[in-house]
PDB file of C-alpha atoms in Angstrom:
ATOM      1  CA  UNK A 284       0.000   0.000   0.000  1.00  0.00           C
ATOM      2  CA  UNK A 285       1.489   3.342  -1.072  1.00  0.00           C
ATOM      3  CA  UNK A 286      -1.309   5.611   0.173  1.00  0.00           C
ATOM      4  CA  UNK A 287      -0.554   7.058   3.586  1.00  0.00           C
ATOM      5  CA  UNK A 288      -1.863   9.722   5.920  1.00  0.00           C
ATOM      6  CA  UNK A 289      -0.360  11.401   8.943  1.00  0.00           C
ATOM      7  CA  UNK A 290      -2.375  10.629  12.077  1.00  0.00           C
ATOM      8  CA  UNK A 291       0.354  11.433  14.564  1.00  0.00           C
ATOM      9  CA  UNK A 292      -1.049  13.116  17.659  1.00  0.00           C
ATOM     10  CA  UNK A 293      -4.538  11.780  16.933  1.00  0.00           C
ATOM     11  CA  UNK A 294      -6.565   9.335  19.023  1.00  0.00           C
ATOM     12  CA  UNK A 295      -9.014   6.993  17.318  1.00  0.00           C
ATOM     13  CA  UNK A 296     -11.707   4.563  18.427  1.00  0.00           C
ATOM     14  CA  UNK A 297     -12.707   1.858  15.951  1.00  0.00           C
ATOM     15  CA  UNK A 298     -15.583  -0.431  16.889  1.00  0.00           C
ATOM     16  CA  UNK A 299     -15.785  -4.002  15.658  1.00  0.00           C
ATOM     17  CA  UNK A 300     -12.041  -3.854  15.060  1.00  0.00           C
ATOM     18  CA  UNK A 301     -10.894  -7.237  16.293  1.00  0.00           C
ATOM     19  CA  UNK A 302     -11.098  -8.639  12.764  1.00  0.00           C
ATOM     20  CA  UNK A 303     -12.121  -7.950   9.186  1.00  0.00           C
ATOM     21  CA  UNK A 304     -12.680  -4.427   7.915  1.00  0.00           C
ATOM     22  CA  UNK A 305     -12.465  -2.891  11.383  1.00  0.00           C
ATOM     23  CA  UNK A 306      -9.075  -4.508  11.988  1.00  0.00           C
ATOM     24  CA  UNK A 307      -7.703  -3.129   8.718  1.00  0.00           C
ATOM     25  CA  UNK A 308      -9.005   0.339   9.569  1.00  0.00           C
ATOM     26  CA  UNK A 309      -7.293   0.127  12.946  1.00  0.00           C
ATOM     27  CA  UNK A 310      -4.094  -1.054  11.228  1.00  0.00           C
ATOM     28  CA  UNK A 311      -4.078   1.875   8.799  1.00  0.00           C
ATOM     29  CA  UNK A 312      -4.660   4.428  11.549  1.00  0.00           C
ATOM     30  CA  UNK A 313      -1.982   2.833  13.733  1.00  0.00           C
ATOM     31  CA  UNK A 314       0.536   2.802  10.901  1.00  0.00           C
ATOM     32  CA  UNK A 315      -0.280   6.481  10.353  1.00  0.00           C
ATOM     33  CA  UNK A 316       0.800   7.227  13.915  1.00  0.00           C
ATOM     34  CA  UNK A 317      -2.548   7.414  15.710  1.00  0.00           C
ATOM     35  CA  UNK A 318      -3.198   6.086  19.187  1.00  0.00           C
ATOM     36  CA  UNK A 319      -5.870   3.523  18.351  1.00  0.00           C
ATOM     37  CA  UNK A 320      -8.435   1.874  20.599  1.00  0.00           C
ATOM     38  CA  UNK A 321      -9.768  -1.407  19.259  1.00  0.00           C
ATOM     39  CA  UNK A 322     -13.299  -1.639  20.621  1.00  0.00           C
ATOM     40  CA  UNK A 323     -14.934  -5.033  20.335  1.00  0.00           C
ATOM     41  CA  UNK A 324     -17.130  -7.496  22.188  1.00  0.00           C
ATOM     42  CA  UNK A 325     -14.866 -10.566  22.387  1.00  0.00           C
ATOM     43  CA  UNK A 326     -12.125 -10.108  25.033  1.00  0.00           C
ATOM     44  CA  UNK A 327      -9.784 -12.707  23.547  1.00  0.00           C
ATOM     45  CA  UNK A 328      -9.923 -11.530  19.944  1.00  0.00           C
ATOM     46  CA  UNK A 329      -9.763  -7.885  20.996  1.00  0.00           C
ATOM     47  CA  UNK A 330      -6.642  -8.437  23.097  1.00  0.00           C
ATOM     48  CA  UNK A 331      -4.924 -10.378  20.305  1.00  0.00           C
ATOM     49  CA  UNK A 332      -5.725  -7.719  17.701  1.00  0.00           C
ATOM     50  CA  UNK A 333      -4.540  -4.905  19.965  1.00  0.00           C
ATOM     51  CA  UNK A 334      -1.279  -6.711  20.693  1.00  0.00           C
ATOM     52  CA  UNK A 335      -0.599  -7.340  17.014  1.00  0.00           C
ATOM     53  CA  UNK A 336      -1.088  -3.708  16.104  1.00  0.00           C
ATOM     54  CA  UNK A 337       0.392  -2.097  19.178  1.00  0.00           C
ATOM     55  CA  UNK A 338      -3.029  -0.614  19.870  1.00  0.00           C
ATOM     56  CA  UNK A 339      -5.150  -0.413  23.007  1.00  0.00           C
ATOM     57  CA  UNK A 340      -8.172  -2.595  23.658  1.00  0.00           C
ATOM     58  CA  UNK A 341     -11.669  -1.723  24.828  1.00  0.00           C
ATOM     59  CA  UNK A 342     -14.171  -4.461  25.622  1.00  0.00           C
ATOM     60  CA  UNK A 343     -17.411  -2.932  24.407  1.00  0.00           C
ATOM     61  CA  UNK A 344     -20.995  -4.016  23.836  1.00  0.00           C
ATOM     62  CA  UNK A 345     -22.126  -1.271  21.477  1.00  0.00           C
ATOM     63  CA  UNK A 346     -25.766  -2.159  22.106  1.00  0.00           C
ATOM     64  CA  UNK A 347     -25.434  -1.257  25.797  1.00  0.00           C
ATOM     65  CA  UNK A 348     -27.135   1.962  26.956  1.00  0.00           C
ATOM     66  CA  UNK A 349     -23.901   2.842  28.761  1.00  0.00           C
ATOM     67  CA  UNK A 350     -21.598   2.359  25.755  1.00  0.00           C
ATOM     68  CA  UNK A 351     -20.886   6.088  25.596  1.00  0.00           C
ATOM     69  CA  UNK A 352     -18.925   5.787  28.829  1.00  0.00           C
ATOM     70  CA  UNK A 353     -16.010   4.268  26.902  1.00  0.00           C
ATOM     71  CA  UNK A 354     -15.445   7.675  25.312  1.00  0.00           C
ATOM     72  CA  UNK A 355     -14.899   9.133  28.785  1.00  0.00           C
ATOM     73  CA  UNK A 356     -12.392   6.344  29.432  1.00  0.00           C
ATOM     74  CA  UNK A 357     -10.498   7.160  26.247  1.00  0.00           C
ATOM     75  CA  UNK A 358     -10.390  10.873  27.067  1.00  0.00           C
ATOM     76  CA  UNK A 359      -9.127  10.112  30.563  1.00  0.00           C
ATOM     77  CA  UNK A 360      -6.347   7.860  29.253  1.00  0.00           C
ATOM     78  CA  UNK A 361      -5.354   9.540  25.993  1.00  0.00           C
ATOM     79  CA  UNK A 362      -6.396  13.142  26.628  1.00  0.00           C
ATOM     80  CA  UNK A 363      -8.352  13.590  23.406  1.00  0.00           C
ATOM     81  CA  UNK A 364     -10.426  11.876  20.733  1.00  0.00           C
ATOM     82  CA  UNK A 365     -10.129  12.974  17.117  1.00  0.00           C
ATOM     83  CA  UNK A 366     -11.445   9.977  15.135  1.00  0.00           C
ATOM     84  CA  UNK A 367     -14.431   7.695  15.686  1.00  0.00           C
ATOM     85  CA  UNK A 368     -15.231   4.841  13.299  1.00  0.00           C
ATOM     86  CA  UNK A 369     -18.588   3.159  13.924  1.00  0.00           C
ATOM     87  CA  UNK A 370     -18.022  -0.215  12.287  1.00  0.00           C
ATOM     88  CA  UNK A 371     -19.434  -2.832  14.696  1.00  0.00           C
ATOM     89  CA  UNK A 372     -22.269  -4.953  13.368  1.00  0.00           C
ATOM     90  CA  UNK A 373     -24.181  -8.214  13.557  1.00  0.00           C
ATOM     91  CA  UNK A 374     -26.552 -10.167  11.304  1.00  0.00           C
ATOM     92  CA  UNK A 375     -29.845 -11.793  12.227  1.00  0.00           C
ATOM     93  CA  UNK A 376     -31.144 -12.557   8.741  1.00  0.00           C
ATOM     94  CA  UNK A 377     -34.581 -13.917   7.982  1.00  0.00           C
ATOM     95  CA  UNK A 378     -37.621 -13.185   5.873  1.00  0.00           C
ATOM     96  CA  UNK A 379     -40.147 -10.827   7.439  1.00  0.00           C
ATOM     97  CA  UNK A 380     -42.701 -13.459   8.381  1.00  0.00           C
ATOM     98  CA  UNK A 381     -40.062 -15.415  10.297  1.00  0.00           C
ATOM     99  CA  UNK A 382     -38.191 -12.489  11.863  1.00  0.00           C
ATOM    100  CA  UNK A 383     -38.651 -12.214  15.623  1.00  0.00           C
ATOM    101  CA  UNK A 384     -38.791  -9.021  17.642  1.00  0.00           C
ATOM    102  CA  UNK A 385     -35.373  -9.884  19.058  1.00  0.00           C
ATOM    103  CA  UNK A 386     -33.918 -10.406  15.565  1.00  0.00           C
ATOM    104  CA  UNK A 387     -35.185  -6.968  14.622  1.00  0.00           C
ATOM    105  CA  UNK A 388     -34.240  -5.081  17.773  1.00  0.00           C
ATOM    106  CA  UNK A 389     -30.792  -6.584  18.319  1.00  0.00           C
ATOM    107  CA  UNK A 390     -29.631  -5.569  14.835  1.00  0.00           C
ATOM    108  CA  UNK A 391     -30.953  -2.020  15.231  1.00  0.00           C
ATOM    109  CA  UNK A 392     -29.424  -1.757  18.703  1.00  0.00           C
ATOM    110  CA  UNK A 393     -25.943  -2.691  17.487  1.00  0.00           C
ATOM    111  CA  UNK A 394     -25.829  -0.854  14.166  1.00  0.00           C
ATOM    112  CA  UNK A 395     -28.009   2.216  14.523  1.00  0.00           C
ATOM    113  CA  UNK A 396     -28.427   2.888  18.244  1.00  0.00           C
ATOM    114  CA  UNK A 397     -24.788   2.030  18.952  1.00  0.00           C
ATOM    115  CA  UNK A 398     -23.693   4.500  16.291  1.00  0.00           C
ATOM    116  CA  UNK A 399     -25.943   7.165  17.809  1.00  0.00           C
ATOM    117  CA  UNK A 400     -24.761   6.649  21.389  1.00  0.00           C
ATOM    118  CA  UNK A 401     -21.061   6.617  20.575  1.00  0.00           C
ATOM    119  CA  UNK A 402     -21.342   9.618  18.287  1.00  0.00           C
ATOM    120  CA  UNK A 403     -23.304  11.539  20.902  1.00  0.00           C
ATOM    121  CA  UNK A 404     -20.614  10.819  23.488  1.00  0.00           C
ATOM    122  CA  UNK A 405     -17.796  11.801  21.114  1.00  0.00           C
ATOM    123  CA  UNK A 406     -19.329  15.160  20.215  1.00  0.00           C
ATOM    124  CA  UNK A 407     -18.486  16.889  23.509  1.00  0.00           C
ATOM    125  CA  UNK A 408     -14.681  16.440  23.358  1.00  0.00           C
ATOM    126  CA  UNK A 409     -14.621  16.998  19.592  1.00  0.00           C
ATOM    127  CA  UNK A 410     -16.579  20.260  19.892  1.00  0.00           C
ATOM    128  CA  UNK A 411     -14.290  21.443  22.683  1.00  0.00           C
ATOM    129  CA  UNK A 412     -11.200  20.937  20.530  1.00  0.00           C
ATOM    130  CA  UNK A 413     -12.816  22.180  17.308  1.00  0.00           C
ATOM    131  CA  UNK A 414     -11.916  19.057  15.360  1.00  0.00           C
ATOM    132  CA  UNK A 415     -13.363  15.632  14.732  1.00  0.00           C
ATOM    133  CA  UNK A 416     -13.693  12.929  12.116  1.00  0.00           C
ATOM    134  CA  UNK A 417     -16.593  10.486  12.399  1.00  0.00           C
ATOM    135  CA  UNK A 418     -16.963   7.691   9.862  1.00  0.00           C
ATOM    136  CA  UNK A 419     -19.966   5.361   9.948  1.00  0.00           C
ATOM    137  CA  UNK A 420     -20.363   2.088   8.080  1.00  0.00           C
ATOM    138  CA  UNK A 421     -23.537   1.556   6.093  1.00  0.00           C
ATOM    139  CA  UNK A 422     -24.154  -0.891   3.230  1.00  0.00           C
ATOM    140  CA  UNK A 423     -25.686  -1.639  -0.140  1.00  0.00           C
ATOM    141  CA  UNK A 424     -28.667  -3.112   1.738  1.00  0.00           C
ATOM    142  CA  UNK A 425     -29.290   0.234   3.404  1.00  0.00           C
ATOM    143  CA  UNK A 426     -29.617   1.937   0.019  1.00  0.00           C
ATOM    144  CA  UNK A 427     -31.346  -0.775  -2.008  1.00  0.00           C
ATOM    145  CA  UNK A 428     -32.759  -3.336   0.426  1.00  0.00           C
ATOM    146  CA  UNK A 429     -31.929  -7.034   0.377  1.00  0.00           C
ATOM    147  CA  UNK A 430     -33.991 -10.198   0.639  1.00  0.00           C
ATOM    148  CA  UNK A 431     -34.022 -11.536   4.194  1.00  0.00           C
ATOM    149  CA  UNK A 432     -32.452  -8.417   5.693  1.00  0.00           C
ATOM    150  CA  UNK A 433     -35.300  -6.083   6.656  1.00  0.00           C
ATOM    151  CA  UNK A 434     -33.662  -5.435  10.038  1.00  0.00           C
ATOM    152  CA  UNK A 435     -30.165  -4.905   8.637  1.00  0.00           C
ATOM    153  CA  UNK A 436     -31.393  -2.749   5.728  1.00  0.00           C
ATOM    154  CA  UNK A 437     -33.466  -0.589   8.072  1.00  0.00           C
ATOM    155  CA  UNK A 438     -30.505  -0.096  10.416  1.00  0.00           C
ATOM    156  CA  UNK A 439     -28.103   0.759   7.621  1.00  0.00           C
ATOM    157  CA  UNK A 440     -30.603   3.118   5.976  1.00  0.00           C
ATOM    158  CA  UNK A 441     -30.992   4.771   9.365  1.00  0.00           C
ATOM    159  CA  UNK A 442     -27.235   5.256   9.557  1.00  0.00           C
ATOM    160  CA  UNK A 443     -27.329   7.136   6.256  1.00  0.00           C
ATOM    161  CA  UNK A 444     -29.978   9.546   7.525  1.00  0.00           C
ATOM    162  CA  UNK A 445     -28.184   9.877  10.843  1.00  0.00           C
ATOM    163  CA  UNK A 446     -24.871  10.608   9.115  1.00  0.00           C
ATOM    164  CA  UNK A 447     -26.326  13.387   6.979  1.00  0.00           C
ATOM    165  CA  UNK A 448     -28.137  14.988   9.911  1.00  0.00           C
ATOM    166  CA  UNK A 449     -25.101  14.818  12.193  1.00  0.00           C
ATOM    167  CA  UNK A 450     -22.961  16.283   9.410  1.00  0.00           C
ATOM    168  CA  UNK A 451     -25.261  19.301   9.164  1.00  0.00           C
ATOM    169  CA  UNK A 452     -25.401  19.814  12.922  1.00  0.00           C
ATOM    170  CA  UNK A 453     -21.663  19.469  13.530  1.00  0.00           C
ATOM    171  CA  UNK A 454     -20.077  21.131  10.503  1.00  0.00           C
ATOM    172  CA  UNK A 455     -19.780  24.474  12.271  1.00  0.00           C
ATOM    173  CA  UNK A 456     -17.645  22.867  14.994  1.00  0.00           C
ATOM    174  CA  UNK A 457     -14.929  21.486  12.711  1.00  0.00           C
ATOM    175  CA  UNK A 458     -16.391  17.967  12.853  1.00  0.00           C
ATOM    176  CA  UNK A 459     -17.051  16.022   9.670  1.00  0.00           C
ATOM    177  CA  UNK A 460     -19.407  13.048   9.582  1.00  0.00           C
ATOM    178  CA  UNK A 461     -19.328  10.666   6.639  1.00  0.00           C
ATOM    179  CA  UNK A 462     -20.204   7.081   5.833  1.00  0.00           C
ATOM    180  CA  UNK A 463     -18.849   4.306   3.654  1.00  0.00           C
ATOM    181  CA  UNK A 464     -20.671   1.480   1.899  1.00  0.00           C
ATOM    182  CA  UNK A 465     -18.185  -1.405   1.588  1.00  0.00           C
ATOM    183  CA  UNK A 466     -18.225  -4.627  -0.403  1.00  0.00           C
ATOM    184  CA  UNK A 467     -15.342  -6.677   0.955  1.00  0.00           C
ATOM    185  CA  UNK A 468     -14.133 -10.240   1.270  1.00  0.00           C
ATOM    186  CA  UNK A 469     -14.995 -11.025   4.894  1.00  0.00           C
ATOM    187  CA  UNK A 470     -15.907 -14.107   6.891  1.00  0.00           C
ATOM    188  CA  UNK A 471     -19.559 -13.459   6.056  1.00  0.00           C
ATOM    189  CA  UNK A 472     -18.790 -13.536   2.328  1.00  0.00           C
ATOM    190  CA  UNK A 473     -16.689 -16.663   2.743  1.00  0.00           C
ATOM    191  CA  UNK A 474     -19.684 -18.495   4.230  1.00  0.00           C
ATOM    192  CA  UNK A 475     -21.823 -17.990   1.104  1.00  0.00           C
ATOM    193  CA  UNK A 476     -22.283 -21.152  -1.028  1.00  0.00           C
ATOM    194  CA  UNK A 477     -19.957 -21.205  -4.030  1.00  0.00           C
ATOM    195  CA  UNK A 478     -22.684 -21.020  -6.690  1.00  0.00           C
ATOM    196  CA  UNK A 479     -24.323 -18.018  -5.055  1.00  0.00           C
ATOM    197  CA  UNK A 480     -20.941 -16.368  -4.503  1.00  0.00           C
ATOM    198  CA  UNK A 481     -20.210 -16.679  -8.212  1.00  0.00           C
ATOM    199  CA  UNK A 482     -23.501 -14.964  -9.014  1.00  0.00           C
ATOM    200  CA  UNK A 483     -22.766 -12.135  -6.606  1.00  0.00           C
ATOM    201  CA  UNK A 484     -19.256 -11.659  -7.965  1.00  0.00           C
ATOM    202  CA  UNK A 485     -20.577 -11.376 -11.507  1.00  0.00           C
ATOM    203  CA  UNK A 486     -22.799  -8.490 -10.376  1.00  0.00           C
ATOM    204  CA  UNK A 487     -19.708  -6.453  -9.423  1.00  0.00           C
ATOM    205  CA  UNK A 488     -18.311  -4.469 -12.387  1.00  0.00           C
ATOM    206  CA  UNK A 489     -14.754  -4.997 -11.103  1.00  0.00           C
ATOM    207  CA  UNK A 490     -15.604  -8.738 -10.759  1.00  0.00           C
ATOM    208  CA  UNK A 491     -14.242  -9.264  -7.271  1.00  0.00           C
ATOM    209  CA  UNK A 492     -14.860  -8.356  -3.658  1.00  0.00           C
ATOM    210  CA  UNK A 493     -12.455  -5.884  -2.073  1.00  0.00           C
ATOM    211  CA  UNK A 494      -9.705  -6.874   0.250  1.00  0.00           C
ATOM    212  CA  UNK A 495     -10.533  -5.282   3.633  1.00  0.00           C
ATOM    213  CA  UNK A 496      -7.452  -3.069   3.418  1.00  0.00           C
ATOM    214  CA  UNK A 497      -8.944  -1.436   0.305  1.00  0.00           C
ATOM    215  CA  UNK A 498     -11.925  -0.415   2.417  1.00  0.00           C
ATOM    216  CA  UNK A 499      -9.613   0.936   5.103  1.00  0.00           C
ATOM    217  CA  UNK A 500      -7.937   3.353   2.690  1.00  0.00           C
ATOM    218  CA  UNK A 501     -11.285   5.039   2.034  1.00  0.00           C
ATOM    219  CA  UNK A 502     -11.879   5.419   5.756  1.00  0.00           C
ATOM    220  CA  UNK A 503      -8.355   6.727   6.182  1.00  0.00           C
ATOM    221  CA  UNK A 504      -9.009   9.442   3.636  1.00  0.00           C
ATOM    222  CA  UNK A 505     -12.285  10.535   5.250  1.00  0.00           C
ATOM    223  CA  UNK A 506     -10.548  10.589   8.645  1.00  0.00           C
ATOM    224  CA  UNK A 507      -7.634  12.646   7.392  1.00  0.00           C
ATOM    225  CA  UNK A 508      -6.812  16.333   7.533  1.00  0.00           C
ATOM    226  CA  UNK A 509      -7.012  16.325   3.730  1.00  0.00           C
ATOM    227  CA  UNK A 510     -10.754  15.553   3.826  1.00  0.00           C
ATOM    228  CA  UNK A 511     -11.677  18.648   5.832  1.00  0.00           C
ATOM    229  CA  UNK A 512     -14.127  19.877   3.178  1.00  0.00           C
ATOM    230  CA  UNK A 513     -16.008  16.582   2.809  1.00  0.00           C
ATOM    231  CA  UNK A 514     -18.974  15.912   5.058  1.00  0.00           C
ATOM    232  CA  UNK A 515     -22.353  14.196   4.843  1.00  0.00           C
ATOM    233  CA  UNK A 516     -21.353  11.845   2.026  1.00  0.00           C
ATOM    234  CA  UNK A 517     -21.858   8.110   1.639  1.00  0.00           C
ATOM    235  CA  UNK A 518     -18.771   6.796  -0.152  1.00  0.00           C
ATOM    236  CA  UNK A 519     -19.383   3.504  -1.977  1.00  0.00           C
ATOM    237  CA  UNK A 520     -16.252   1.349  -1.846  1.00  0.00           C
ATOM    238  CA  UNK A 521     -17.901  -1.494  -3.678  1.00  0.00           C
ATOM    239  CA  UNK A 522     -16.327  -2.067  -7.070  1.00  0.00           C
ATOM    240  CA  UNK A 523     -19.228  -0.281  -8.768  1.00  0.00           C
ATOM    241  CA  UNK A 524     -21.999  -2.635  -7.633  1.00  0.00           C
ATOM    242  CA  UNK A 525     -24.190   0.230  -6.425  1.00  0.00           C
ATOM    243  CA  UNK A 526     -24.126   2.139  -9.735  1.00  0.00           C
TER     244      UNK A 526
END
């Protein structure tokens, strides 16, 4: 990777960063000199990821009403927070007539409500310092819907509306709020049956899923000083599938 940004002197929190896209985002920010907190649910995986990257670990359930308290912990330890990446997510797929209330609510709690609570908590220190970069992760499903994913699509669509509203409210304080829509080779993609995976790949103009580090470079740009005049956008990093 030749693209690089200078994140020295910056503190970042990346949720869902013990593996996959979140891990690669944390890697890019760490390599750019940031103090990075890997926030994830699994203590073992989180500790391993943090050790590999030389980052710090936060054991976080983003669906918890008290999740915003981790921002206070970061400020106490690091002294500031410049970058927040809301990446954590879960799936509870099922067609509407089989989807339970818990399937619905748990997905919204993790994706949408978790993004809201962490962003709300991050606003105070970011406003005080006059600088902040918030990047949320949405998806193709949030823009176009997807069979068996009413809960996930609703949550991701909500993140788009939330991102645009937060961007308008926070622009005057030096805080940008953007989102990405990724299409990467993750464990979820690897679990898809081969025939179906072939069909999905053929729908992508570039004819492949991204490597997670290719998603991370987009996040790195939106989190950088260079992206100061970009806010309220949803950046598709999807090989053209959403065209």
